[in-house]
Coordinates of C-alpha atoms in Angstrom, one line a residue:
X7 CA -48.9 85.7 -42.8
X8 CA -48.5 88.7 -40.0
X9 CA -47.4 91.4 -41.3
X10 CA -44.7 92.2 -38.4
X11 CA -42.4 89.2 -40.5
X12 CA -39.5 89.2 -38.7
X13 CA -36.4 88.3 -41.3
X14 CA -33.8 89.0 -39.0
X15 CA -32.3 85.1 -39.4
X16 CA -31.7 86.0 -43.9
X17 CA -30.3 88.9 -43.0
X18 CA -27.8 87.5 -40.9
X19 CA -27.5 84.6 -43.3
X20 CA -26.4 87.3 -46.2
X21 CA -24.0 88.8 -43.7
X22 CA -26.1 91.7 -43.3
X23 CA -25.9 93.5 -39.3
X24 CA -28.4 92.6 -37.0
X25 CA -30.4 94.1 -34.0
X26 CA -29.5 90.9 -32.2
X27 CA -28.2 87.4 -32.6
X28 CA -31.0 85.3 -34.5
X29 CA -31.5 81.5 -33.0
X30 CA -32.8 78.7 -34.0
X31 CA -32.3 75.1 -33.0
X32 CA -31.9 71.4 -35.3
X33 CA -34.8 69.4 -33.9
X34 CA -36.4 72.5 -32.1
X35 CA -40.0 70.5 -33.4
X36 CA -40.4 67.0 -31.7
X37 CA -38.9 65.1 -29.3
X38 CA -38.5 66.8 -26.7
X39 CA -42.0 68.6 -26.5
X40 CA -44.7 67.2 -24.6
X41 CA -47.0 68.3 -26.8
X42 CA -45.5 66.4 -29.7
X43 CA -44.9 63.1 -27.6
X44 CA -48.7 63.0 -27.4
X45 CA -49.3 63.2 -31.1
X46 CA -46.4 60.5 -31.7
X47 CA -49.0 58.0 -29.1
X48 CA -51.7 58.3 -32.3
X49 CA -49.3 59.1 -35.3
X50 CA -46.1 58.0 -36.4
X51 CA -43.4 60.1 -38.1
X52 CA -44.8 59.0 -41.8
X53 CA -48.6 59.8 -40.3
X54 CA -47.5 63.2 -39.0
X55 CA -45.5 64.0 -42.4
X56 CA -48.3 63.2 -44.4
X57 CA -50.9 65.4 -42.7
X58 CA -50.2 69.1 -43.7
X59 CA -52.4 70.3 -40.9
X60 CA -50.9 68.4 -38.1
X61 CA -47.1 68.8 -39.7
X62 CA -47.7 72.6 -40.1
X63 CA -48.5 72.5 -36.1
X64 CA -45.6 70.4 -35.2
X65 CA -43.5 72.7 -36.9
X66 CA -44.7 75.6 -36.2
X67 CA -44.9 74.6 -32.0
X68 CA -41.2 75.6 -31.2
X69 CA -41.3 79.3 -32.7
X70 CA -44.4 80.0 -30.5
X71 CA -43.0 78.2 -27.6
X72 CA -39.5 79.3 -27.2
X73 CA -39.7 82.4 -29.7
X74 CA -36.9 81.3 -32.1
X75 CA -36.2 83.4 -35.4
X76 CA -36.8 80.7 -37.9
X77 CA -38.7 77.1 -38.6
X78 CA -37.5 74.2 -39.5
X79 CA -40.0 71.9 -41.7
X80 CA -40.5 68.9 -39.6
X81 CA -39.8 65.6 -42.0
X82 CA -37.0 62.6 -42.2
X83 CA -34.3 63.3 -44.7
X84 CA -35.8 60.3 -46.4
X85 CA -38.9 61.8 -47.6
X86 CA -37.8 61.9 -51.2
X87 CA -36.4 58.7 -51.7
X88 CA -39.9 56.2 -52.3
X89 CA -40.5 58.2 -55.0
X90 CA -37.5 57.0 -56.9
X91 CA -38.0 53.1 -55.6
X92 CA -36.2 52.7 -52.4
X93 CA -38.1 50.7 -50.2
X94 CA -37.2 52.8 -46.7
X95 CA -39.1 52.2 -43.6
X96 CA -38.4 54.3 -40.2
X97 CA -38.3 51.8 -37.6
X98 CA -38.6 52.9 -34.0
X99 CA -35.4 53.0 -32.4
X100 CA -33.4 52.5 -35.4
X101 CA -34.0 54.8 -37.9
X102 CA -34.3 54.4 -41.8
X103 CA -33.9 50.6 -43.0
X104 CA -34.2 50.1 -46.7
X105 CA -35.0 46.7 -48.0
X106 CA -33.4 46.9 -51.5
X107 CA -29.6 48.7 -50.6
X108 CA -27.7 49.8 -53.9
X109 CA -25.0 46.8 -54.5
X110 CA -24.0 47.8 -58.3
X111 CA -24.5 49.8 -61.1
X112 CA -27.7 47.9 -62.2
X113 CA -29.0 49.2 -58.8
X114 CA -28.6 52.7 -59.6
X115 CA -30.0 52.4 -63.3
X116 CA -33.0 51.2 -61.5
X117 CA -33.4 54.7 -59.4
X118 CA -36.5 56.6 -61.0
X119 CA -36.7 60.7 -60.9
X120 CA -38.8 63.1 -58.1
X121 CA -41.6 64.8 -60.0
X122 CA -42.3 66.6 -55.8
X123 CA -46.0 67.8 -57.4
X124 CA -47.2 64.3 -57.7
X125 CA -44.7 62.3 -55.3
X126 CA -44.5 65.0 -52.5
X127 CA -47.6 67.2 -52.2
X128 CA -48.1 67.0 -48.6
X129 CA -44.6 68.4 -48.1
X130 CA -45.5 71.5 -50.6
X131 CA -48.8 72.1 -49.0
X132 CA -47.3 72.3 -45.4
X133 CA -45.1 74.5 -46.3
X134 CA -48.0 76.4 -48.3
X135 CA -50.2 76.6 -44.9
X136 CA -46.8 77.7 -42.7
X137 CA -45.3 80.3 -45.3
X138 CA -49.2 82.2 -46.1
X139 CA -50.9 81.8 -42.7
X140 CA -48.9 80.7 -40.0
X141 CA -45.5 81.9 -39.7
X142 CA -44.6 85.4 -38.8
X143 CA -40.5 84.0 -39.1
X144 CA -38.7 82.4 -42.0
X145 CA -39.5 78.4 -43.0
X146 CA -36.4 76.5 -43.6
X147 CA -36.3 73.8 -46.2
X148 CA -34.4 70.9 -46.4
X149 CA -33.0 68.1 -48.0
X150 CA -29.9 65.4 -47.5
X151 CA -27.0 65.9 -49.0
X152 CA -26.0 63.2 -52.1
X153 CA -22.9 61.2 -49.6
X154 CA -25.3 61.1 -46.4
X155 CA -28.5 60.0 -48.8
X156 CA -26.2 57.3 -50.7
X157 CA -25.1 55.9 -47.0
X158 CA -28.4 54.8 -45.8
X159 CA -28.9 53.6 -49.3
X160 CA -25.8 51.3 -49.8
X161 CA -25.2 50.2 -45.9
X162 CA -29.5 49.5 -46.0
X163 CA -29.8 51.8 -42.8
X164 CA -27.8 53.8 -40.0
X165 CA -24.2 52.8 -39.4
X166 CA -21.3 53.6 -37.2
X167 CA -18.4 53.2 -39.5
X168 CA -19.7 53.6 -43.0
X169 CA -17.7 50.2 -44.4
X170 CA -19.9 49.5 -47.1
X171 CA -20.6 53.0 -49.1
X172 CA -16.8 53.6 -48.3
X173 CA -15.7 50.2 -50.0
X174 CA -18.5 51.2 -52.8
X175 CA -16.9 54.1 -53.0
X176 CA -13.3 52.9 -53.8
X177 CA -14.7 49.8 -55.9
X178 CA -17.2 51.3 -57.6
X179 CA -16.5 54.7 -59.1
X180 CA -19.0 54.6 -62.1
X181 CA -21.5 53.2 -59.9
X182 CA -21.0 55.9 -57.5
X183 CA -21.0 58.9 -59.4
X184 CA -23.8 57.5 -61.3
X185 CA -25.6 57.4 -58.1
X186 CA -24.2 61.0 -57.1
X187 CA -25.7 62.4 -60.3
X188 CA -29.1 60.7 -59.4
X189 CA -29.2 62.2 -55.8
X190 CA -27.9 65.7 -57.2
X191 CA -30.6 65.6 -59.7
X192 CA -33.2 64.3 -56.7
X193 CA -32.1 67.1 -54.2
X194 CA -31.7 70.0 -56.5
X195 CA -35.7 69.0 -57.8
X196 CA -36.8 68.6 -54.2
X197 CA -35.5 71.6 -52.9
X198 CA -36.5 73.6 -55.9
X199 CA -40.3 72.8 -54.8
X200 CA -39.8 73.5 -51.5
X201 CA -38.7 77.0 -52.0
X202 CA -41.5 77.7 -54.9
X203 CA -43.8 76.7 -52.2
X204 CA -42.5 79.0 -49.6
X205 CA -39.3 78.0 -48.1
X206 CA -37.1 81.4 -47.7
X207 CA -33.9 79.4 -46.7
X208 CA -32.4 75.5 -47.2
X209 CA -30.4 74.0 -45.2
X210 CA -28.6 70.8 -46.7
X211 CA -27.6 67.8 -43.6
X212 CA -24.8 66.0 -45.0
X213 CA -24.7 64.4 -41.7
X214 CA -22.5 61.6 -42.1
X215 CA -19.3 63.1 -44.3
X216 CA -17.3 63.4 -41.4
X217 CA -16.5 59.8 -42.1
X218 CA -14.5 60.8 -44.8
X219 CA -11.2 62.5 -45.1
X220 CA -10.5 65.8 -47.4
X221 CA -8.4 64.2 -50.1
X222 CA -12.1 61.5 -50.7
X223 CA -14.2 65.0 -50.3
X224 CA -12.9 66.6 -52.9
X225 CA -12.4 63.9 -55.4
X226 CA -16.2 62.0 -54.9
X227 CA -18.2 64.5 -52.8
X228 CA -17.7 68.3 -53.4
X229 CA -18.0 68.1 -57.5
X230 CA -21.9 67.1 -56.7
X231 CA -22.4 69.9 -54.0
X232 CA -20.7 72.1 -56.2
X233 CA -23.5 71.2 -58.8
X234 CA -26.1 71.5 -56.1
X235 CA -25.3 74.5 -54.8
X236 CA -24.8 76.3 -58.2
X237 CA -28.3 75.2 -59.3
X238 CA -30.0 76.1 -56.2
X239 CA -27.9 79.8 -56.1
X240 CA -30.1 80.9 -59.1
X241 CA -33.1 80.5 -56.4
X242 CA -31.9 83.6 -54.3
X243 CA -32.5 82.1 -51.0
X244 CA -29.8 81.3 -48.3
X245 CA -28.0 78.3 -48.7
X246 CA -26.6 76.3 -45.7
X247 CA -24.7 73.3 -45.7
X248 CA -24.3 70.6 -42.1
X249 CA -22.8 67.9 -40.9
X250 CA -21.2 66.3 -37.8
X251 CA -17.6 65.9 -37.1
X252 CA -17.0 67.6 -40.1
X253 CA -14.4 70.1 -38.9
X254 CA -12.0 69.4 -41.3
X255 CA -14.3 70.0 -44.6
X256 CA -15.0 73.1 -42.8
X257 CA -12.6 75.4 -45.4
X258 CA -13.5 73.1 -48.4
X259 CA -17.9 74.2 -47.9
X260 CA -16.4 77.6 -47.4
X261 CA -15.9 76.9 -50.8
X262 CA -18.7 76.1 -52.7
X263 CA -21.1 78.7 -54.0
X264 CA -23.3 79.5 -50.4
X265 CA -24.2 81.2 -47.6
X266 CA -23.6 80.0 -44.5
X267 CA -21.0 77.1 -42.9
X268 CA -22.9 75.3 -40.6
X269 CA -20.4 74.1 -37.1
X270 CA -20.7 71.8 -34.6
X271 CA -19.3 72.1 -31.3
X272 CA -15.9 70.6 -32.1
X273 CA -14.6 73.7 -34.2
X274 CA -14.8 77.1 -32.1
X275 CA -16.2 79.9 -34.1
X276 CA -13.2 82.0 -33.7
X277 CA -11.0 78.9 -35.0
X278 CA -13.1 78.4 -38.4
X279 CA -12.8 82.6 -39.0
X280 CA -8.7 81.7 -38.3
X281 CA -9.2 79.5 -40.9
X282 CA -10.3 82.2 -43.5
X283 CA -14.2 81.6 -43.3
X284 CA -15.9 84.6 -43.6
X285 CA -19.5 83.5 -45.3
X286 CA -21.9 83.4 -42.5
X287 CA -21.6 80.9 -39.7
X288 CA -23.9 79.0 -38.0
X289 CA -23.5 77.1 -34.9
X290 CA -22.6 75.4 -32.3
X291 CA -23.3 74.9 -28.7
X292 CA -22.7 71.6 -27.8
X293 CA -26.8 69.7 -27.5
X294 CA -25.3 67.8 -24.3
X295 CA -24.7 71.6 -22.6
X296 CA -28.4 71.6 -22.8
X297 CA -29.1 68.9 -19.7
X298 CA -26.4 71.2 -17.2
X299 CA -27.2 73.5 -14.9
X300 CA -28.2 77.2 -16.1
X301 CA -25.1 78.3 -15.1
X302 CA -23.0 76.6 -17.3
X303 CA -25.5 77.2 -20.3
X304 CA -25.3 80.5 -19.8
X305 CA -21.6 80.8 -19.4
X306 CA -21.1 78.4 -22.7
X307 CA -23.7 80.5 -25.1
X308 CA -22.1 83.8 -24.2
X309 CA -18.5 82.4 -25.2
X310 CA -20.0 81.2 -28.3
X311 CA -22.2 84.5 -28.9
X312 CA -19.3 86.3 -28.0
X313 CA -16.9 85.1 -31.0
X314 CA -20.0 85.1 -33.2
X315 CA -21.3 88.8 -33.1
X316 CA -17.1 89.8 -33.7
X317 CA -18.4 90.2 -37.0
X318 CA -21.4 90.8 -39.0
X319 CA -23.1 87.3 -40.1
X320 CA -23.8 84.8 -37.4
X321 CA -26.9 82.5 -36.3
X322 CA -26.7 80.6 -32.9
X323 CA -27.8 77.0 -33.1
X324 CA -26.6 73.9 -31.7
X325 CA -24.0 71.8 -32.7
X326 CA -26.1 69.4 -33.5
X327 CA -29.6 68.3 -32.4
X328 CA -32.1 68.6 -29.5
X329 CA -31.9 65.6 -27.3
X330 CA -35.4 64.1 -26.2
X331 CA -34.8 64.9 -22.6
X332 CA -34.2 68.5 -23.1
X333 CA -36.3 70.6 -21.0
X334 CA -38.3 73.0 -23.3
X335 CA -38.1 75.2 -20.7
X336 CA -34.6 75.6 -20.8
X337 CA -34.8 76.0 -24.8
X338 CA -37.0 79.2 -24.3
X339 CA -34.6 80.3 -21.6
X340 CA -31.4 80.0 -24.0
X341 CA -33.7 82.1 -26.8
X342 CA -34.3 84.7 -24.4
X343 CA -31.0 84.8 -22.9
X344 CA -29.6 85.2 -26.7
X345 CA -31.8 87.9 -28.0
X346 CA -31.1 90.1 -25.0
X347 CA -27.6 89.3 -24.3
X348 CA -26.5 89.7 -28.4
X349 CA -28.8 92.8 -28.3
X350 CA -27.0 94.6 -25.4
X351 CA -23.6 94.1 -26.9
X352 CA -24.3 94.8 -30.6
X353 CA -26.1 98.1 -29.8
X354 CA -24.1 99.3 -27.6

C-alpha cells in the first residue's frame, strides 16, 4: 500500500476537522465507465465478483479516475445470501430474482449460516489485494441491511410497493423476527470478514425502509440494527447506515450506536442538524443533478458543501447512486471542484 495513505474520509467519519471535504460516490465503480462496460461485454456481475483480480480493478478504477477519497468494494448486496440457500439470480434488467421466496416460518428454519472463509473467499481476497497493494485511500465494506435483505427474499425479487414482506411482516411476527435474527447473524459475520480482511469503514444499504413508517421501524426494524451495530462497534471502524426516502428514520439511525447518517437528496443537511443530528453526515446531491449543465452542478454541490463544512464531520456523496449515463468526466470535475472549493473555505 503507498505510503502517502490518505485517511482524510475516517477522519471525517469520526467527526474529526478536515483539510477539505472528502468525496466519494455510491456506484462510483461500473456503469457508467467505459472501461467497465467493456468488461461487462465478456463478464457478468457474478464473473466479475468472483475474480479478485478483475474486481480489485473495477473497484479500484474510480479512485484513479476521478481522485475520490475512498473505495467502494464493487459487489451486489446479495453476495451473502447462496451461502445460506437462497437460490438468487441477477437477471439483466431486473435485478435479484430468487426462486424459493420465504412464505413461513418453515422457510426461515431452512436458512443455513455464512462461514465468509469457505462461502466468500473471493470477496476477502479482493479486498486483501485492494487494502495491501492497491489503494492509497480507505476500502469500504458493505453489506444489506436485515429489512432490505428480507424484501427481495419474501417478494422473490425487486418491488415497488413492498406488499408482501409488509403483509409478512404484520402476519407473521415469529416468522419475521426469526428471519431478522438470521440476517443480523448473516450481516454481522459478513461484515466482520470484510473488515479483518481490510475494510477500514462499512457502510450498511438498507435501501428499501423508506417503505415503512417510524412507528413499524422501531417495533420490527431498529432492535436488529441496534444488534448489528453494537456487534460491529467493538470492530473500531466507521459505521454508516443508507437508505432512500428514508428521511423520516433520519433521527431514529441517529440513534443507534454509529458514525455517520447517510442522506439522500430529500432531507437538506442543514434540516437533519435542525433535527438534533450531530454524528457525521453523509450525503446528498441529488444523482439526476449529475446529467445538467456544469452550472447548475456547481451551484447545487456548493449549497450542499456549504451546510456540510458548518461543522466538523461531513462526506459529500450523492443522494443516491451514479446513473449509467453520467459522464465520468463530469464525476472528476465535481471531485475537483469539492476538494478545492471545501479547502478554500475551511482554511481560510
Amino acid at each position: 500500500m503507498s505510503k502517502t495513505f490518505n485517511d482524510t474520509f475516517l477522519k471525517a467519519a469520526r467527526g474529526e476537522r478536515t483539510d477539505y471535504v472528502p468525496v466519494w460516490y455510491m456506484r462510483q465503480a461500473g456503469r457508467s465507465q467505459p472501461e467497465y462496460r467493456e468488461i461487462k461485454e465478456k463478464y457478468s456481475l457474478f464473473e466479475i465478483t468472483h475474480q479478485p483480480e478483475l474486481c480489485a480493478y473495477v473497484t479500484r478504477l474510480p479512485v484513479e479516475q476521478y481522485n475520490v477519497d475512498a473505495a467502494i468494494l464493487y459487489k451486489d448486496i446479495m453476495t451473502p445470501l447462496p451461502a445460506i440457500g437462497v437460490d438468487v439470480e441477477i437477471k439483466s434488467g431486473i435485478g435479484p430474482v430468487i426462486s424459493n421466496p420465504i412464505r413461513t416460518l418453515a422457510d426461515v428454519e431452512k436458512l443455513g449460516e455464512i462461514q465468509p472463509e469457505e462461502d466468500v473467499p473471493y470477496v476477502l481476497d479482493t479486498i486483501k489485494l485492494l487494502t495491501r497493494e492497491q489503494l492509497s485511500v480507505p476500502l469500504i465494506g458493505f453489506s444489506g441491511a436485515p429489512f432490505t435483505l428480507a424484501s427481495y427474499m419474501i417478494e422473490g425479487g425487486p418491488s415497488k410497493n413492498y406488499n408482501k414482506t409488509k403483509a409478512f411482516m404484520y402476519a407473521e411476527p415469529k416468522a419475521w423476527f426469526a428471519l431478522m435474527d438470521k440476517l443480523a447473524e448473516v450481516t454481522i459475520t459478513y461484515v466482520k470478514s470484510q473488515i479483518k480482511a481490510g475494510a477500514k469503514a462499512i457502510q450498511i444499504f438498507d435501501s428499501w425502509v423508506g417503505a415503512l413508517n417510524v412507528q413499524d421501524y422501531r417495533h420490527y426494524i431498529k432492535p436488529v440494527m441496534e444488534r448489528i451495530f453494537s456487534s460491529l462497534k467493538e470492530e473500531n471502524v466507521p459505521l454508516i447506515m443508507f437508505g432512500v426516502g428514508a428521511s423520516h428514520l433520519a433521527r431514529d439511525w441517529h440513534d443507534l450506536p454509529l458514525d455517520v447518517v447517510g442522506l439522500d437528496w430529500r432531507l437538506q443537511i442543514k434540516e437533519a442538524r435542525e433535527m438534533g443530528i450531530h454524528k457525521t453526515v453523509q450525503g446528498n446531491l441529488d444523482p439526476a443533478i449529475l446529467l445538467a449543465p456544469w452550472e447548475v452542478i456547481e451551484e447545487r454541490a456548493k449549497a450542499i458543501l456549504d451546510q456540510g463544512m458548518e461543522q466538523p464531520g461531513y462526506i459529500f456523496n450523492l443522494g443516491h447512486g451514479v446513473f449509467p449515463s453520467v459522464n465520468p468526466e463530469t464525476l472528476k470535475r465535481l471531485t475537483s471542484f469539492i476538494h478545492e472549493y471545501s479547502a478554500q473555505k475551511l482554511n481560510r
